[in-house]
Short mmCIF file of C-alpha atoms in Angstrom, two decimals:
data_model
loop_
_atom_site.label_atom_id
_atom_site.label_comp_id
_atom_site.label_asym_id
_atom_site.label_seq_id
_atom_site.Cartn_x
_atom_site.Cartn_y
_atom_site.Cartn_z
CA THR A 16 8.36 89.90 53.66
CA TYR A 17 8.70 86.74 55.71
CA THR A 18 6.36 84.02 56.98
CA LEU A 19 7.22 82.07 60.12
CA SER A 20 5.98 78.55 60.91
CA GLU A 21 6.88 75.75 63.25
CA GLY A 22 7.42 72.05 62.74
CA SER A 23 4.50 70.20 64.32
CA GLN A 24 5.09 67.51 66.97
CA ASN A 25 2.76 64.71 67.94
CA GLY A 26 0.74 65.40 71.07
CA TRP A 27 1.06 69.19 70.87
CA GLN A 28 -1.58 71.73 69.85
CA GLN A 29 -0.67 75.21 68.60
CA THR A 30 -2.33 78.14 70.36
CA GLU A 31 -0.40 81.12 68.97
CA SER A 32 1.57 81.87 65.79
CA PRO A 33 2.98 85.17 64.43
CA ASP A 34 1.64 87.09 61.47
CA ALA A 35 3.73 87.61 58.36
CA VAL A 36 6.61 90.03 58.88
CA THR A 37 7.47 92.84 56.47
CA ALA A 38 10.82 94.27 57.43
CA ALA A 39 12.58 97.38 56.10
CA SER A 40 16.34 97.91 56.04
CA GLY A 41 17.91 97.65 59.50
CA MET A 42 14.76 96.49 61.34
CA ASN A 43 15.09 94.09 64.29
CA VAL A 44 11.72 92.38 64.51
CA THR A 45 11.06 90.78 67.91
CA GLY A 46 8.16 89.06 69.74
CA GLN A 47 7.29 86.69 66.95
CA ASP A 48 6.19 83.98 69.37
CA PHE A 49 4.68 80.51 69.05
CA GLY A 50 2.50 78.97 71.77
CA ASN A 51 1.60 75.32 72.18
CA PHE A 52 0.11 73.06 74.81
CA GLN A 53 0.72 69.36 75.24
CA SER A 54 -2.40 67.21 74.95
CA VAL A 55 -4.17 65.95 78.08
CA SER A 56 -5.61 62.46 78.59
CA ILE A 57 -8.14 61.22 81.16
CA SER A 58 -8.70 57.53 81.85
CA GLY A 59 -10.31 55.19 84.32
CA MET A 60 -12.33 52.03 84.80
CA LYS A 61 -15.95 51.04 85.17
CA PHE A 62 -16.04 48.15 87.66
CA ASN A 63 -18.54 45.79 89.25
CA ASP A 64 -18.47 46.75 92.94
CA LEU A 65 -19.56 43.33 94.21
CA ASN A 66 -19.75 44.27 97.89
CA GLY A 67 -21.03 47.81 97.26
CA ASN A 68 -18.30 49.46 99.34
CA GLY A 69 -17.35 52.13 96.79
CA VAL A 70 -13.78 50.76 96.50
CA LYS A 71 -12.29 48.67 93.68
CA ASP A 72 -11.28 45.46 95.44
CA THR A 73 -9.21 42.63 93.97
CA ASN A 74 -12.21 40.62 92.75
CA ASP A 75 -14.12 43.62 91.35
CA ILE A 76 -13.87 43.13 87.59
CA GLY A 77 -14.37 45.71 84.85
CA LEU A 78 -17.70 46.15 83.05
CA SER A 79 -17.64 46.53 79.27
CA GLY A 80 -19.99 48.50 77.06
CA TRP A 81 -20.86 51.27 79.54
CA LYS A 82 -21.14 54.83 78.17
CA ILE A 83 -18.83 57.39 79.81
CA TYR A 84 -19.42 61.09 79.18
CA LEU A 85 -16.92 63.96 79.30
CA SER A 86 -18.01 67.59 79.55
CA GLY A 87 -16.26 70.88 80.30
CA THR A 88 -13.51 72.48 78.23
CA SER A 89 -14.59 70.04 75.52
CA SER A 90 -17.25 67.34 75.34
CA ASP A 91 -17.02 63.71 74.24
CA SER A 92 -18.21 60.21 75.07
CA THR A 93 -16.85 56.70 74.78
CA LEU A 94 -17.67 53.08 75.68
CA THR A 95 -15.70 51.02 78.17
CA ASP A 96 -13.66 48.22 76.57
CA THR A 97 -13.63 44.49 77.41
CA ASN A 98 -11.68 45.26 80.61
CA GLY A 99 -14.06 48.05 81.65
CA GLU A 100 -11.46 50.72 80.83
CA TYR A 101 -11.98 54.01 79.03
CA THR A 102 -9.66 56.81 77.82
CA PHE A 103 -10.19 60.31 76.46
CA THR A 104 -7.17 61.64 74.55
CA ALA A 105 -6.07 64.78 72.71
CA LEU A 106 -7.76 67.06 75.22
CA GLY A 107 -6.77 70.63 75.99
CA PRO A 108 -5.95 71.94 79.46
CA GLY A 109 -9.01 72.80 81.52
CA THR A 110 -11.67 71.47 83.87
CA TYR A 111 -13.71 68.40 83.00
CA THR A 112 -16.63 66.53 84.52
CA LEU A 113 -17.06 62.78 83.99
CA SER A 114 -20.36 60.92 84.21
CA GLU A 115 -21.72 57.54 83.21
CA GLY A 116 -24.82 56.49 81.35
CA SER A 117 -27.11 54.75 83.83
CA GLN A 118 -28.36 51.22 83.19
CA ASN A 119 -31.49 49.65 84.63
CA GLY A 120 -30.88 47.36 87.58
CA TRP A 121 -27.57 48.90 88.67
CA GLN A 122 -26.69 51.14 91.64
CA GLN A 123 -23.71 53.52 91.49
CA THR A 124 -21.28 53.35 94.43
CA GLU A 125 -18.38 55.50 93.23
CA SER A 126 -17.92 58.34 90.75
CA PRO A 127 -14.89 60.58 90.12
CA ASP A 128 -14.60 64.23 91.09
CA ALA A 129 -14.13 66.96 88.50
CA VAL A 130 -10.71 66.98 86.82
CA THR A 131 -8.59 70.09 86.36
CA ALA A 132 -5.71 69.26 84.03
CA ALA A 133 -2.73 71.36 82.93
CA SER A 134 -0.75 70.94 79.71
CA GLY A 135 0.73 67.46 79.36
CA MET A 136 -1.13 65.83 82.25
CA ASN A 137 -2.22 62.18 81.99
CA VAL A 138 -4.99 61.84 84.56
CA THR A 139 -5.64 58.22 85.55
CA GLY A 140 -7.77 56.31 88.04
CA ARG A 141 -11.03 58.14 87.37
CA ASP A 142 -13.12 55.09 88.20
CA PHE A 143 -16.84 54.38 88.40
CA GLY A 144 -18.24 51.62 90.64
CA ASN A 145 -21.66 49.99 90.41
CA TYR A 146 -23.30 46.86 91.71
CA GLU A 147 -26.22 44.99 90.23
CA LEU A 148 -29.46 45.40 92.13
CA GLY A 149 -31.21 42.31 93.48
CA ILE A 150 -34.55 40.65 92.73
CA ILE A 151 -36.87 38.77 95.09
CA THR A 152 -39.46 36.53 93.49
CA GLY A 153 -41.77 33.69 94.49
CA ILE A 154 -45.27 32.30 94.22
CA LYS A 155 -48.43 32.60 96.28
CA PHE A 156 -50.23 29.25 96.07
CA ASN A 157 -53.47 27.65 97.22
CA ASP A 158 -52.30 25.05 99.76
CA ALA A 159 -55.34 22.82 99.20
CA ASN A 160 -54.43 20.23 101.87
CA GLY A 161 -52.94 22.78 104.28
CA ASN A 162 -49.63 20.92 104.75
CA GLY A 163 -47.36 23.90 104.03
CA VAL A 164 -45.88 22.33 100.87
CA LYS A 165 -46.59 23.32 97.27
CA GLU A 166 -47.69 20.12 95.58
CA THR A 167 -48.84 19.22 92.07
CA GLY A 168 -52.22 20.74 91.31
CA GLU A 169 -51.89 23.52 93.90
CA ASN A 170 -52.18 26.57 91.68
CA GLY A 171 -51.01 30.11 92.18
CA ILE A 172 -53.39 32.77 93.46
CA VAL A 173 -53.78 36.08 91.65
CA ASN A 174 -53.98 39.59 93.15
CA TRP A 175 -52.31 39.01 96.52
CA THR A 176 -50.05 41.78 97.82
CA ILE A 177 -46.51 40.75 98.77
CA ARG A 178 -44.32 43.22 100.64
CA VAL A 179 -40.60 43.61 101.31
CA SER A 180 -39.15 45.76 104.06
CA GLY A 181 -35.55 46.47 104.95
CA THR A 182 -32.94 48.43 103.03
CA LYS A 183 -35.76 49.33 100.67
CA VAL A 184 -39.52 49.10 101.16
CA ASP A 185 -41.59 47.90 98.20
CA SER A 186 -44.48 45.64 97.22
CA ALA A 187 -45.90 43.71 94.28
CA THR A 188 -49.14 42.01 93.32
CA THR A 189 -49.20 38.36 92.25
CA ASP A 190 -49.98 37.72 88.59
CA THR A 191 -52.37 35.19 87.06
CA ASN A 192 -49.96 32.39 87.98
CA GLY A 193 -49.55 33.63 91.55
CA VAL A 194 -46.01 34.85 90.82
CA TYR A 195 -44.63 38.07 92.32
CA THR A 196 -41.38 39.85 91.48
CA ILE A 197 -39.85 42.80 93.31
CA MET A 198 -36.90 44.30 91.47
CA GLU A 199 -34.05 46.80 91.85
CA LEU A 200 -33.36 46.06 95.51
CA PRO A 201 -30.10 47.41 96.99
CA GLN A 202 -27.84 45.09 98.94
CA GLY A 203 -29.03 44.41 102.47
CA SER A 204 -31.45 42.37 104.58
CA TYR A 205 -35.16 42.10 103.82
CA THR A 206 -38.32 40.64 105.33
CA VAL A 207 -40.89 39.32 102.85
CA SER A 208 -44.52 39.18 103.99
CA GLU A 209 -48.01 38.96 102.56
CA ASP A 210 -51.23 40.84 103.18
CA VAL A 211 -53.44 38.03 104.49
CA GLN A 212 -56.94 38.14 103.06
CA ASN A 213 -60.18 37.40 104.93
CA ASP A 214 -61.16 33.72 105.15
CA TRP A 215 -57.62 32.57 104.34
CA LYS A 216 -55.07 31.01 106.72
CA GLN A 217 -51.34 31.11 105.98
CA THR A 218 -49.62 27.69 106.05
CA TYR A 219 -46.14 28.61 104.76
CA PRO A 220 -43.68 29.88 105.84
CA GLU A 221 -44.23 28.77 109.43
CA SER A 222 -42.87 32.05 110.81
CA GLY A 223 -45.20 34.02 108.58
CA THR A 224 -42.36 35.78 106.75
CA HIS A 225 -39.21 35.07 104.74
CA SER A 226 -35.85 36.58 105.65
CA VAL A 227 -33.73 37.36 102.59
CA SER A 228 -30.21 38.77 102.29
CA ILE A 229 -29.09 40.38 99.03
CA ASP A 230 -25.32 40.62 98.70
CA THR A 231 -22.54 39.53 96.37
#
């Protein structure tokens, strides 16, 4: 009776090994096979897509601390390092899907396709791109002397509706200090306006609206 085994090698995973062999006189025992696959790795980068074009340009730096998920033949997750890079190692051949954990205030511009990897493949360049969404904020004030300038003692006005239109349409209501904030705005051009209330006359801006561009 004999037992067969193989010497293991780093980066290889055994998939088949023969049973013990009991051989009688004169037997030629064949087909006692060993199967192995070489481990697969998948890597990429999470980068700040400053111009939102879905391409990693020279000045688009990596983003650390973002969660990257792997699902498919096996499942795992990891965090991007200080350079925005991530790597999954010791994977078996198969098909995998990569996704990222979303974060408030960011818009995704690029994500990798599914990966089908054979034994020994090192799949690189599976990048994710995002840019940080913009914020428009300001104050609605009581222009007591009507000169179009916010001066000392001219307080904010509560409960006025401020609107933005452009790449995204949204609105906000001024708080007790007259402050409004409209968040998570994609890159693009916007017009900021107010809903004028009865018995009030707008003194600023002179055009009646603000033009705002959100970009890099």
